[in-house]
Each structure stands twice: as structure tokens, then as C-alpha cells.
PDB file of C-alpha atoms in Angstrom:
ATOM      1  CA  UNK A   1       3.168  45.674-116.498  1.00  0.00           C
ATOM      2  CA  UNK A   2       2.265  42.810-118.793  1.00  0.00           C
ATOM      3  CA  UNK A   3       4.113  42.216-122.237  1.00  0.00           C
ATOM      4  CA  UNK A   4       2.931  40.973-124.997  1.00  0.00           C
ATOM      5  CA  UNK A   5       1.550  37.114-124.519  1.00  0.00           C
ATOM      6  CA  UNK A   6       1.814  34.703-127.198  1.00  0.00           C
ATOM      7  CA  UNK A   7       0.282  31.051-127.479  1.00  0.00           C
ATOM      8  CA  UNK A   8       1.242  28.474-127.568  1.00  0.00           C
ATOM      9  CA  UNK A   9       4.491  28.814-126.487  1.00  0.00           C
ATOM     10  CA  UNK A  10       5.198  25.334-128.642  1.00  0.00           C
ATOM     11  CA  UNK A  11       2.581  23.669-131.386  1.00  0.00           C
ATOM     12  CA  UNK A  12       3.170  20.957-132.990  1.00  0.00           C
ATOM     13  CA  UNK A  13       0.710  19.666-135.504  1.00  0.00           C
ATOM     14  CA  UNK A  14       0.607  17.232-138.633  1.00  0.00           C
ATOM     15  CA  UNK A  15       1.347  18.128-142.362  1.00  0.00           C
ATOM     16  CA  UNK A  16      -2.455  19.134-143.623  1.00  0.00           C
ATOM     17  CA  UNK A  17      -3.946  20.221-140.629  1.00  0.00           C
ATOM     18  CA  UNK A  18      -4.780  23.828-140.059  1.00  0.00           C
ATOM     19  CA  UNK A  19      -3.290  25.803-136.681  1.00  0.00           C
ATOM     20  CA  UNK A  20      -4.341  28.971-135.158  1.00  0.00           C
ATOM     21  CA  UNK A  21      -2.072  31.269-133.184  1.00  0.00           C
ATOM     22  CA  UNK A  22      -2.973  33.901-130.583  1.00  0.00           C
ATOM     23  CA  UNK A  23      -1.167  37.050-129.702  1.00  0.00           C
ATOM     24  CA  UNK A  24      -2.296  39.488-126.787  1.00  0.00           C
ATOM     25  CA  UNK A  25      -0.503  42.529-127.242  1.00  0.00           C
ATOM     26  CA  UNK A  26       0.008  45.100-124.634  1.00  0.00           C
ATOM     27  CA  UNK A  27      -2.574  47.384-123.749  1.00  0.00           C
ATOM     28  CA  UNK A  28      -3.374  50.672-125.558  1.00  0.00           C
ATOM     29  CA  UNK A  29      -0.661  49.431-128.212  1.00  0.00           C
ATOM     30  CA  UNK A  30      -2.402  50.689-131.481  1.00  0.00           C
ATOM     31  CA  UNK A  31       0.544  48.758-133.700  1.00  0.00           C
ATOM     32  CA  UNK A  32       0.226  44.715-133.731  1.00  0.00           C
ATOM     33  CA  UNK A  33       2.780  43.060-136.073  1.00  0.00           C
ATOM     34  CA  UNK A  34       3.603  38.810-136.949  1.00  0.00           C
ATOM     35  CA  UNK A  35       6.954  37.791-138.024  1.00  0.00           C
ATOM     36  CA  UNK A  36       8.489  34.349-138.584  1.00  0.00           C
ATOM     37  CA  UNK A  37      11.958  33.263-137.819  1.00  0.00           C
ATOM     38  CA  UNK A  38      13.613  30.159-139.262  1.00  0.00           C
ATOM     39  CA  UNK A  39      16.084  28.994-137.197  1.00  0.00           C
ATOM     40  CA  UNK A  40      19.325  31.011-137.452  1.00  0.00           C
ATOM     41  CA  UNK A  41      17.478  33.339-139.806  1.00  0.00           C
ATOM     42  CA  UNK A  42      16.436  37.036-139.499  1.00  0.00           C
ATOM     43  CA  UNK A  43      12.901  38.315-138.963  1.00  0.00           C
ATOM     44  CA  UNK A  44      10.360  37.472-142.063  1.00  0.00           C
ATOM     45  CA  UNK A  45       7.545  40.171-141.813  1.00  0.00           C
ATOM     46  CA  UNK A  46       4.245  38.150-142.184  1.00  0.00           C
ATOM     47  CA  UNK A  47       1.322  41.066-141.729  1.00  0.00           C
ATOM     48  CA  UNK A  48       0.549  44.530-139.790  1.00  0.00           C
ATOM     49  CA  UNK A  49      -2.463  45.953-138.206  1.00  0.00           C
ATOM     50  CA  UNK A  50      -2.570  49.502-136.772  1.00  0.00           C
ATOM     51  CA  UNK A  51      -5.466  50.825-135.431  1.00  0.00           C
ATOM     52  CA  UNK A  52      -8.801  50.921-137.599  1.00  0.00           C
ATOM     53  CA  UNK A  53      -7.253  50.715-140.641  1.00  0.00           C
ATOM     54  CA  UNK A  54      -6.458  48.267-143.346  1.00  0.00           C
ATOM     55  CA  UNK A  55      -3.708  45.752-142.520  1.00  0.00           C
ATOM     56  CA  UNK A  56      -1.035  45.550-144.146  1.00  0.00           C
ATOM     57  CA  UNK A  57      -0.697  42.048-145.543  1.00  0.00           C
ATOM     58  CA  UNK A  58       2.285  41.820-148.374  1.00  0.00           C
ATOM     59  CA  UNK A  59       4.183  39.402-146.642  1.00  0.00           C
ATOM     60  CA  UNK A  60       1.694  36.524-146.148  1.00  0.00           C
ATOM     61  CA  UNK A  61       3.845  34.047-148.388  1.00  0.00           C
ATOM     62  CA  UNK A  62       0.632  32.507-149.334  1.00  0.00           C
ATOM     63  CA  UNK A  63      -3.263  32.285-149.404  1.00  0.00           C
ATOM     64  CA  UNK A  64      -3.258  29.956-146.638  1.00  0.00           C
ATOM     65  CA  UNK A  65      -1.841  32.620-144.116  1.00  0.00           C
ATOM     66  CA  UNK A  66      -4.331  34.678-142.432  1.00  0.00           C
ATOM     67  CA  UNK A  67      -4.794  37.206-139.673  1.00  0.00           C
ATOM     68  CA  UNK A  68      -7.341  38.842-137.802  1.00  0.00           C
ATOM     69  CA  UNK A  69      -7.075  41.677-135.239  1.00  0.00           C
ATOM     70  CA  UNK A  70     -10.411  41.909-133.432  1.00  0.00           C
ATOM     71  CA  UNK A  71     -11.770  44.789-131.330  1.00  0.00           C
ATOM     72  CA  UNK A  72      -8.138  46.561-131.839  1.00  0.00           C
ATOM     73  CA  UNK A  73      -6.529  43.786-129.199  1.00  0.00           C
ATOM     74  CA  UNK A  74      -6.007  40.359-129.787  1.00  0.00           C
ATOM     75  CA  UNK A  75      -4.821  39.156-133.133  1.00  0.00           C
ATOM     76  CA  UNK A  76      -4.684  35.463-134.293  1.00  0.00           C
ATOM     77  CA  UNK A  77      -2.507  34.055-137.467  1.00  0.00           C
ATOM     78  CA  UNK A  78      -4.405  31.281-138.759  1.00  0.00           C
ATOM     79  CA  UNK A  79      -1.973  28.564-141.083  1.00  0.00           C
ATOM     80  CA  UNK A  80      -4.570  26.328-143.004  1.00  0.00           C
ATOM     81  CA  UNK A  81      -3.637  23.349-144.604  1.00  0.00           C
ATOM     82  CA  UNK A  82       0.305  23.098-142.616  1.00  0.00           C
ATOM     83  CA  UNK A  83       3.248  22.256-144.634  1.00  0.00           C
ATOM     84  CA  UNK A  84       6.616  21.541-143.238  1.00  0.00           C
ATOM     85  CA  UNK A  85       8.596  24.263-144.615  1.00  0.00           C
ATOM     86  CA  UNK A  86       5.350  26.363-142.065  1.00  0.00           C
ATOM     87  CA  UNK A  87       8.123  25.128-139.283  1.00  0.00           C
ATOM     88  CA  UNK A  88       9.528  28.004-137.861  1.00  0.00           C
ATOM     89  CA  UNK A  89       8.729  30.378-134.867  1.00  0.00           C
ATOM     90  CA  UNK A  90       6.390  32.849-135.077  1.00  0.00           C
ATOM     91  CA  UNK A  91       6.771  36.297-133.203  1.00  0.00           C
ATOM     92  CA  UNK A  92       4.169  38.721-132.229  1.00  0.00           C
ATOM     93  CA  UNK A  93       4.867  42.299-131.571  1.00  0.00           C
ATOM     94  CA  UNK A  94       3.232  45.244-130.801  1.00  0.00           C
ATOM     95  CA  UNK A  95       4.133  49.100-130.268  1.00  0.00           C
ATOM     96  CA  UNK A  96       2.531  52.647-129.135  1.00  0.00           C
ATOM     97  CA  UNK A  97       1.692  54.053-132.427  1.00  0.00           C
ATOM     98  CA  UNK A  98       2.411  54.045-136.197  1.00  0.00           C
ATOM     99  CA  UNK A  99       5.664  56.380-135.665  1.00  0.00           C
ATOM    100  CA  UNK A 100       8.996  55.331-134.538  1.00  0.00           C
ATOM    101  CA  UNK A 101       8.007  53.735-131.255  1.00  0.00           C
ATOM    102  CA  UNK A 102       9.973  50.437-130.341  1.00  0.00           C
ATOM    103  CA  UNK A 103       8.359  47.118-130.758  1.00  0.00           C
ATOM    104  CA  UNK A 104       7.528  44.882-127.890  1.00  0.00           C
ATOM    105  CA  UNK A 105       7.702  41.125-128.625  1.00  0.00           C
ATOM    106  CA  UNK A 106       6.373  37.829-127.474  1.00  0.00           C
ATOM    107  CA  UNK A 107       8.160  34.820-126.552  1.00  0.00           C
ATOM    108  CA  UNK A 108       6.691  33.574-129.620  1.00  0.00           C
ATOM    109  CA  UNK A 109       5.293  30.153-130.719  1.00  0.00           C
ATOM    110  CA  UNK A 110       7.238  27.725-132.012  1.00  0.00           C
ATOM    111  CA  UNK A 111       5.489  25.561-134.394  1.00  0.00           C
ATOM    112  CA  UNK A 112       6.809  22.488-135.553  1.00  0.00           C
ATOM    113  CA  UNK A 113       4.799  20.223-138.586  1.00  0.00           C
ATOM    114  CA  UNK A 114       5.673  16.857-138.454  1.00  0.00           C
TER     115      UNK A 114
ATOM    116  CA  UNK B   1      12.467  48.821-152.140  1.00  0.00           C
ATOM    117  CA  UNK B   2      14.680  49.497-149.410  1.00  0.00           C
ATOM    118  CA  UNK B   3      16.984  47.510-148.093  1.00  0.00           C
ATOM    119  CA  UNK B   4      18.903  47.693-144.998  1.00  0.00           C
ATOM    120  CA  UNK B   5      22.221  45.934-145.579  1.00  0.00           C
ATOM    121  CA  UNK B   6      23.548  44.580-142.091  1.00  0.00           C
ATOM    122  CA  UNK B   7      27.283  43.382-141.412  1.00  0.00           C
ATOM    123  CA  UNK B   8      29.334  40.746-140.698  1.00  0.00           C
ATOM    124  CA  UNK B   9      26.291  37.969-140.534  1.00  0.00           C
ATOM    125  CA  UNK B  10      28.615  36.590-137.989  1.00  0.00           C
ATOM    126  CA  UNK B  11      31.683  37.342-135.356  1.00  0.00           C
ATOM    127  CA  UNK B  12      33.543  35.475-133.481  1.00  0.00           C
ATOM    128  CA  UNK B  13      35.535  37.042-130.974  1.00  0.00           C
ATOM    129  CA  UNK B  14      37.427  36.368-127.874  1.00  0.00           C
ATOM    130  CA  UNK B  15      36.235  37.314-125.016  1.00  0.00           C
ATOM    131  CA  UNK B  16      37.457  40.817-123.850  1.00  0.00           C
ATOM    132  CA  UNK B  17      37.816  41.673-127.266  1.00  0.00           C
ATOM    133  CA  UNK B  18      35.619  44.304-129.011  1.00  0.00           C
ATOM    134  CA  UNK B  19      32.594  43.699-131.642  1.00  0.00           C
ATOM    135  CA  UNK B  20      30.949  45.951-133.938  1.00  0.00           C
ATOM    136  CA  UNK B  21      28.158  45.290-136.487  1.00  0.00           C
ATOM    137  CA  UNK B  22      27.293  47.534-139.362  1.00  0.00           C
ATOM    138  CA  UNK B  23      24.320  48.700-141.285  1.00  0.00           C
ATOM    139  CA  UNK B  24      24.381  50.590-144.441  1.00  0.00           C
ATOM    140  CA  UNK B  25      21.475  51.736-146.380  1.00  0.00           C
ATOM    141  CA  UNK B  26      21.608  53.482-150.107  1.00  0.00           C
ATOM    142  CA  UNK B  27      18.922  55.386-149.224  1.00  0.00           C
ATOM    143  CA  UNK B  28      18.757  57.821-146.303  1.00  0.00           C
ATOM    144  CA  UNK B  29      17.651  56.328-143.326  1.00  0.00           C
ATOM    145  CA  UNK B  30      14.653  57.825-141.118  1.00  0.00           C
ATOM    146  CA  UNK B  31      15.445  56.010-137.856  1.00  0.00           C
ATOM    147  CA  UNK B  32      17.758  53.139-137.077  1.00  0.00           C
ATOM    148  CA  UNK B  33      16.401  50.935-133.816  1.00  0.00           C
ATOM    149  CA  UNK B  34      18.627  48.292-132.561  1.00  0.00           C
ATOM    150  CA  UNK B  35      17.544  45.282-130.771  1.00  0.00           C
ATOM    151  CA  UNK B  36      19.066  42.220-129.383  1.00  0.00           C
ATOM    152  CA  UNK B  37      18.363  39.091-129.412  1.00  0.00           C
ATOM    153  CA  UNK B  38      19.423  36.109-126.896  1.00  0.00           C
ATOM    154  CA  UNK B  39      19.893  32.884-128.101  1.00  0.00           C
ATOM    155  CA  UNK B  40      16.118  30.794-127.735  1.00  0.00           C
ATOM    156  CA  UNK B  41      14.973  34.390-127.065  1.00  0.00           C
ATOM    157  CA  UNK B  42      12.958  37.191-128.744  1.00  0.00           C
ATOM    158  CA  UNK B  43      14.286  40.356-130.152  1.00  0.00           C
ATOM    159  CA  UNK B  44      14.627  42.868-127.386  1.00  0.00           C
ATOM    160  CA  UNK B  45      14.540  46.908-128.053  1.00  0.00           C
ATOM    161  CA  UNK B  46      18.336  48.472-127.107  1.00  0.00           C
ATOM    162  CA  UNK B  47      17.895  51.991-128.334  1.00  0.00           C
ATOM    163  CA  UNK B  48      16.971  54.488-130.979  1.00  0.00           C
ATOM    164  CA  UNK B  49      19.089  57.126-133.447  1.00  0.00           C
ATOM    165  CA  UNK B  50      17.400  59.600-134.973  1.00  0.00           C
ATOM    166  CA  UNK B  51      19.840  62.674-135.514  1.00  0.00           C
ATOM    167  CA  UNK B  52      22.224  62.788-138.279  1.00  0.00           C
ATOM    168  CA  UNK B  53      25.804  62.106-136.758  1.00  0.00           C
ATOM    169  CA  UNK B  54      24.108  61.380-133.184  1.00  0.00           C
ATOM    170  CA  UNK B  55      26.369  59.047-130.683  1.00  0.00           C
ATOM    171  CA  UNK B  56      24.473  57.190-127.677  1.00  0.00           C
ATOM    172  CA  UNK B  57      26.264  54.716-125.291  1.00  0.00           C
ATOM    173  CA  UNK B  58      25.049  52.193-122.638  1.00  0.00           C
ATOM    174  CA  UNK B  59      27.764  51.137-120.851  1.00  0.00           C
ATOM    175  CA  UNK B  60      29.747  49.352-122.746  1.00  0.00           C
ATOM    176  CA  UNK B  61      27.889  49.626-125.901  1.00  0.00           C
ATOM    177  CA  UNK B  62      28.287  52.620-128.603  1.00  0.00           C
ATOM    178  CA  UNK B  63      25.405  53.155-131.135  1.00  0.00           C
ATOM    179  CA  UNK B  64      26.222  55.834-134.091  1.00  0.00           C
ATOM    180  CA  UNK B  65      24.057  57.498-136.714  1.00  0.00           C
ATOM    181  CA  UNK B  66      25.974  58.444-139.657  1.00  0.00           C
ATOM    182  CA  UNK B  67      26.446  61.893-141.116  1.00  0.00           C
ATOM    183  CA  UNK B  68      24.410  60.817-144.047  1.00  0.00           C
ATOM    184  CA  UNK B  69      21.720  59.221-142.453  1.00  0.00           C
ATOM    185  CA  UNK B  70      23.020  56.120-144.521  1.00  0.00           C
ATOM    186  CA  UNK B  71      24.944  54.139-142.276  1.00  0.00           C
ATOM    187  CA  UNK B  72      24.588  53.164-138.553  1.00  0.00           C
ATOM    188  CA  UNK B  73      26.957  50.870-136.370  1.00  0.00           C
ATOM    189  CA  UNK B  74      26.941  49.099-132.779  1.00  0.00           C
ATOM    190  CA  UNK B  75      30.086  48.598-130.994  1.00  0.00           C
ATOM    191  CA  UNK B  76      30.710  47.056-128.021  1.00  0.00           C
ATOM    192  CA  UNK B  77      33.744  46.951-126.072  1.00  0.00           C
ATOM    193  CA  UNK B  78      35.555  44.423-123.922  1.00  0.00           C
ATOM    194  CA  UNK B  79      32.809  42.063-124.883  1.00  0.00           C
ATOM    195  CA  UNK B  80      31.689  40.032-122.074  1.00  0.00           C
ATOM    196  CA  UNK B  81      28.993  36.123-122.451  1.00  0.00           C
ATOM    197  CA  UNK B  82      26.547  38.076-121.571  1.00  0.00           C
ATOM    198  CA  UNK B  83      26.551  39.712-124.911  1.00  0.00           C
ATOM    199  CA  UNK B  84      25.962  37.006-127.120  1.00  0.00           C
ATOM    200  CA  UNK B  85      23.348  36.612-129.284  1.00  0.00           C
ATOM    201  CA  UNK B  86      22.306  38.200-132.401  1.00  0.00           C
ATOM    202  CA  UNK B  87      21.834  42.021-132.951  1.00  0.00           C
ATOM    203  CA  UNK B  88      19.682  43.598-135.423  1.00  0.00           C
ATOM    204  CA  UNK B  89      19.374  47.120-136.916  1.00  0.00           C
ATOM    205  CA  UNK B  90      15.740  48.272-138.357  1.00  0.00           C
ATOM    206  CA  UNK B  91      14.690  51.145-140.149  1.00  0.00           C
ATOM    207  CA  UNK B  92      11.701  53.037-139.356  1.00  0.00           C
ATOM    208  CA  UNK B  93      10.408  53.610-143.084  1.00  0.00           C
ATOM    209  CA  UNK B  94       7.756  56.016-143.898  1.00  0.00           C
ATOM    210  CA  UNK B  95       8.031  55.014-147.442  1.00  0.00           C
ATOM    211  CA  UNK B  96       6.291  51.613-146.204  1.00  0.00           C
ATOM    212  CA  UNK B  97       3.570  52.231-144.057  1.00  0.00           C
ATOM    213  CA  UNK B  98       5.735  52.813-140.956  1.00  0.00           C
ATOM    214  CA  UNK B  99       6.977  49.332-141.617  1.00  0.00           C
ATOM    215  CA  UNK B 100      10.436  48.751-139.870  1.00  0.00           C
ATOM    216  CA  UNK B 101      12.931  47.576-141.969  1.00  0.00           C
ATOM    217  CA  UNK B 102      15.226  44.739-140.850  1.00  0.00           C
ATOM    218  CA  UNK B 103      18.745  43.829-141.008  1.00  0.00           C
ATOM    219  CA  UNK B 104      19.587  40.376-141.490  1.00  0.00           C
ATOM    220  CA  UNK B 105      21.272  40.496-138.029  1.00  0.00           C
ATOM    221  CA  UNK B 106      24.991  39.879-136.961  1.00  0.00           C
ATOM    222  CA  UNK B 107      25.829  37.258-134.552  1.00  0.00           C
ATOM    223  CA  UNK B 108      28.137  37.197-131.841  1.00  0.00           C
ATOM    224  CA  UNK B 109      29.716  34.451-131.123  1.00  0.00           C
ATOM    225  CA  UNK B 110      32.392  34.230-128.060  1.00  0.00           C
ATOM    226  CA  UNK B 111      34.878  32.032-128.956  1.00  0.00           C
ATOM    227  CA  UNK B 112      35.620  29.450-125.809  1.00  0.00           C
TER     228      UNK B 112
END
């Protein structure tokens, strides 16, 4: 069956401007979750959505990080206002439920801000 | 909060020979997942220890739980280029919303 799709698979975009990211998890997954990855670097949590209640949103490293999760499927991770040190590649995962299941991840999107 | 504490952050090893990464935790674990990830790929989901003590191999690869729920490990023997990449350990933490909580990841590196 289908994984979870991510895109863009590559963005790049200009210091300033503001770049929205789109993440299709797989189907009936209640769990969505956003990470970033520098290169070489281990998995930054960004933000988690499961089910109908509130995200959890600690790791946004700022106020112009946001996320949405709409009808329970798709999610998007909207960076306003891009800096360079935004550069990194952002992973998408989702997973069965709230307990213990393994996640599923995207290729990812690998955004660059020149 | 919790911290998973994940060892060596790198190996390099010849290949044939073995590797074996390390996580340690102060606090008891709940679950330890391990995943690996390729090089210019995404984290992939190997397998998951739940049982205190518990042992589960895949072919050449040996995941352990430790007695104490504090401590996990990956080995894998007679290490082969298809192994290569990175391999992380993550806690399934109740004390943080079901959050999983990541290693920093230990790279293998096959020396040429």
C-alpha cells in the first residue's frame, strides 16, 4: 500500500520568503509527526498531532513554525519569513495509534534557503 | 526530561567485522524501537523490545532489552555495505504524550 508522501521532495526558496510543506500520511494512521534533520544530525522533533486532540507543539523552535492537520489526514508545516539556518530536511511520519506502534516516514523535503 | 543516551556517535569498522551501538537511559525505559537509516534516506522501522531482558535477531542483527529496562543494544555481526548508515534507538515515553524519544544515532561507517 501507499506510504507516507511528502512534498516537495526538494524546495528551495529565498531568505524572507515564507514556504509551506505537505505531508500525506498513510491511511487510518491516527499519529502524524514533523521532524527536521540537519545534515549529519539526529532527528529534531518539530510538532505532533494524534487524532482530535490538541497537538503537541513544544518543539516549534519559533513563532514562525506552524502546522495544521486538517480533517485528521493531511498536515502542512508552514515556515514564514525563511532564514538560512531553516535549511535542513524535514521528515514527516505517521503511525497506527498513540501507543508503541512504529513510525512510518516520508522521503522528506529538503529545503534549502539561499 | 528524559534522555536517551545513544553510543559511539560513530564506527568505523572493516568489513566482516562486527558493530554494536548502545543506548542507555537513567530512567527505565517503556519501549526501545530501532530504526535505520540509509545514507540520503529516511529512518526506517527494524524492530521493537518491550520485555525486560528480551533478545530478538534478524539475521545477522541482535537487538537486546536490558534487565533493567535501562539499557538496550544492536549488534550486528560480520557486517556487510549493505549495513551502512546510521541507526537510531527511540523510546516510547508515556511520560511525554507517547512522544518517542530519540537517540542521537550511531553511524556505521565501513572502512574501504
Amino acid at each position: 500500500g501507499a506510504g507516507v508522501s511528502q512534498s516537495p521532495s526538494n524546495k528551495v526558496t529565498e531568505k524572507g520568503k515564507d514556504v509551506e510543506l505537505r505531508c500525506d500520511p498513510i491511511s487510518g494512521h491516527t499519529a502524524l509527526y514533523w521532524y527536521r534533520q540537519s545534515l549529519g544530525q539526529g532527528l529534531e522533533f518539530l510538532i505532533y498531532f494524534q487524532g482530535n486532540s490538541a497537538p503537541d507543539k513544544s518543539g516549534l523552535p519559533s513563532d514562525r513554525f506552524s502546522a495544521e492537520r486538517t480533517g485528521g489526514s493531511v498536515s502542512t508545516l508552514t515556515i514564514q519569513r525563511t532564514q538560512q539556518e531553516d535549511s535542513a530536511v524535514y521528515l514527516c511520519a505517521s503511525s497506527a495509534d498513540r501507543t508503541n506502534s512504529p513510525l512510518h516516514f516520508g522521503n522528506g523535503t529538503r529545503l534549502t534557503v539561499t | 526530561g528524559q534522555q536517551v543516551m545513544q553510543i559511539p556517535q560513530y564506527q568505523h569498522v572493516q568489513e566482516g567485522e562486527d558493530f554494536t551501538t548502545y543506548c542507555n537511559s537513567s530512567t527505565t525505559l517503556s519501549n526501545i524501537q530501532w530504526y535505520k537509516q540509509r545514507p540520503g534516506g529516511h529512518p526506517v522501522f527494524l524492530i521493537q523490545l518491550v520485555k525486560s531482558g528480551e533478545v530478538k535477531k534478524q539475521k545477522r542483527l541482535t537487538f537486546q532489552f536490558g534487565e533493567a529496562k535501562k539499557n538496550s543494544s544492536l549488534h550486528i555481526t560480520a557486517t556487510q555495505t549493505t549495513d551502512v548508515g546510521t541507526y537510531f534507538c527511540a523510546d516510547t515515553s508515556m511520560d511525554s504524550n507517547y512522544q518517542l524519544i530519540w537517540g542521537a544515532g550511531t553511524k556505521l561507517i565501513i572502512k574501504p
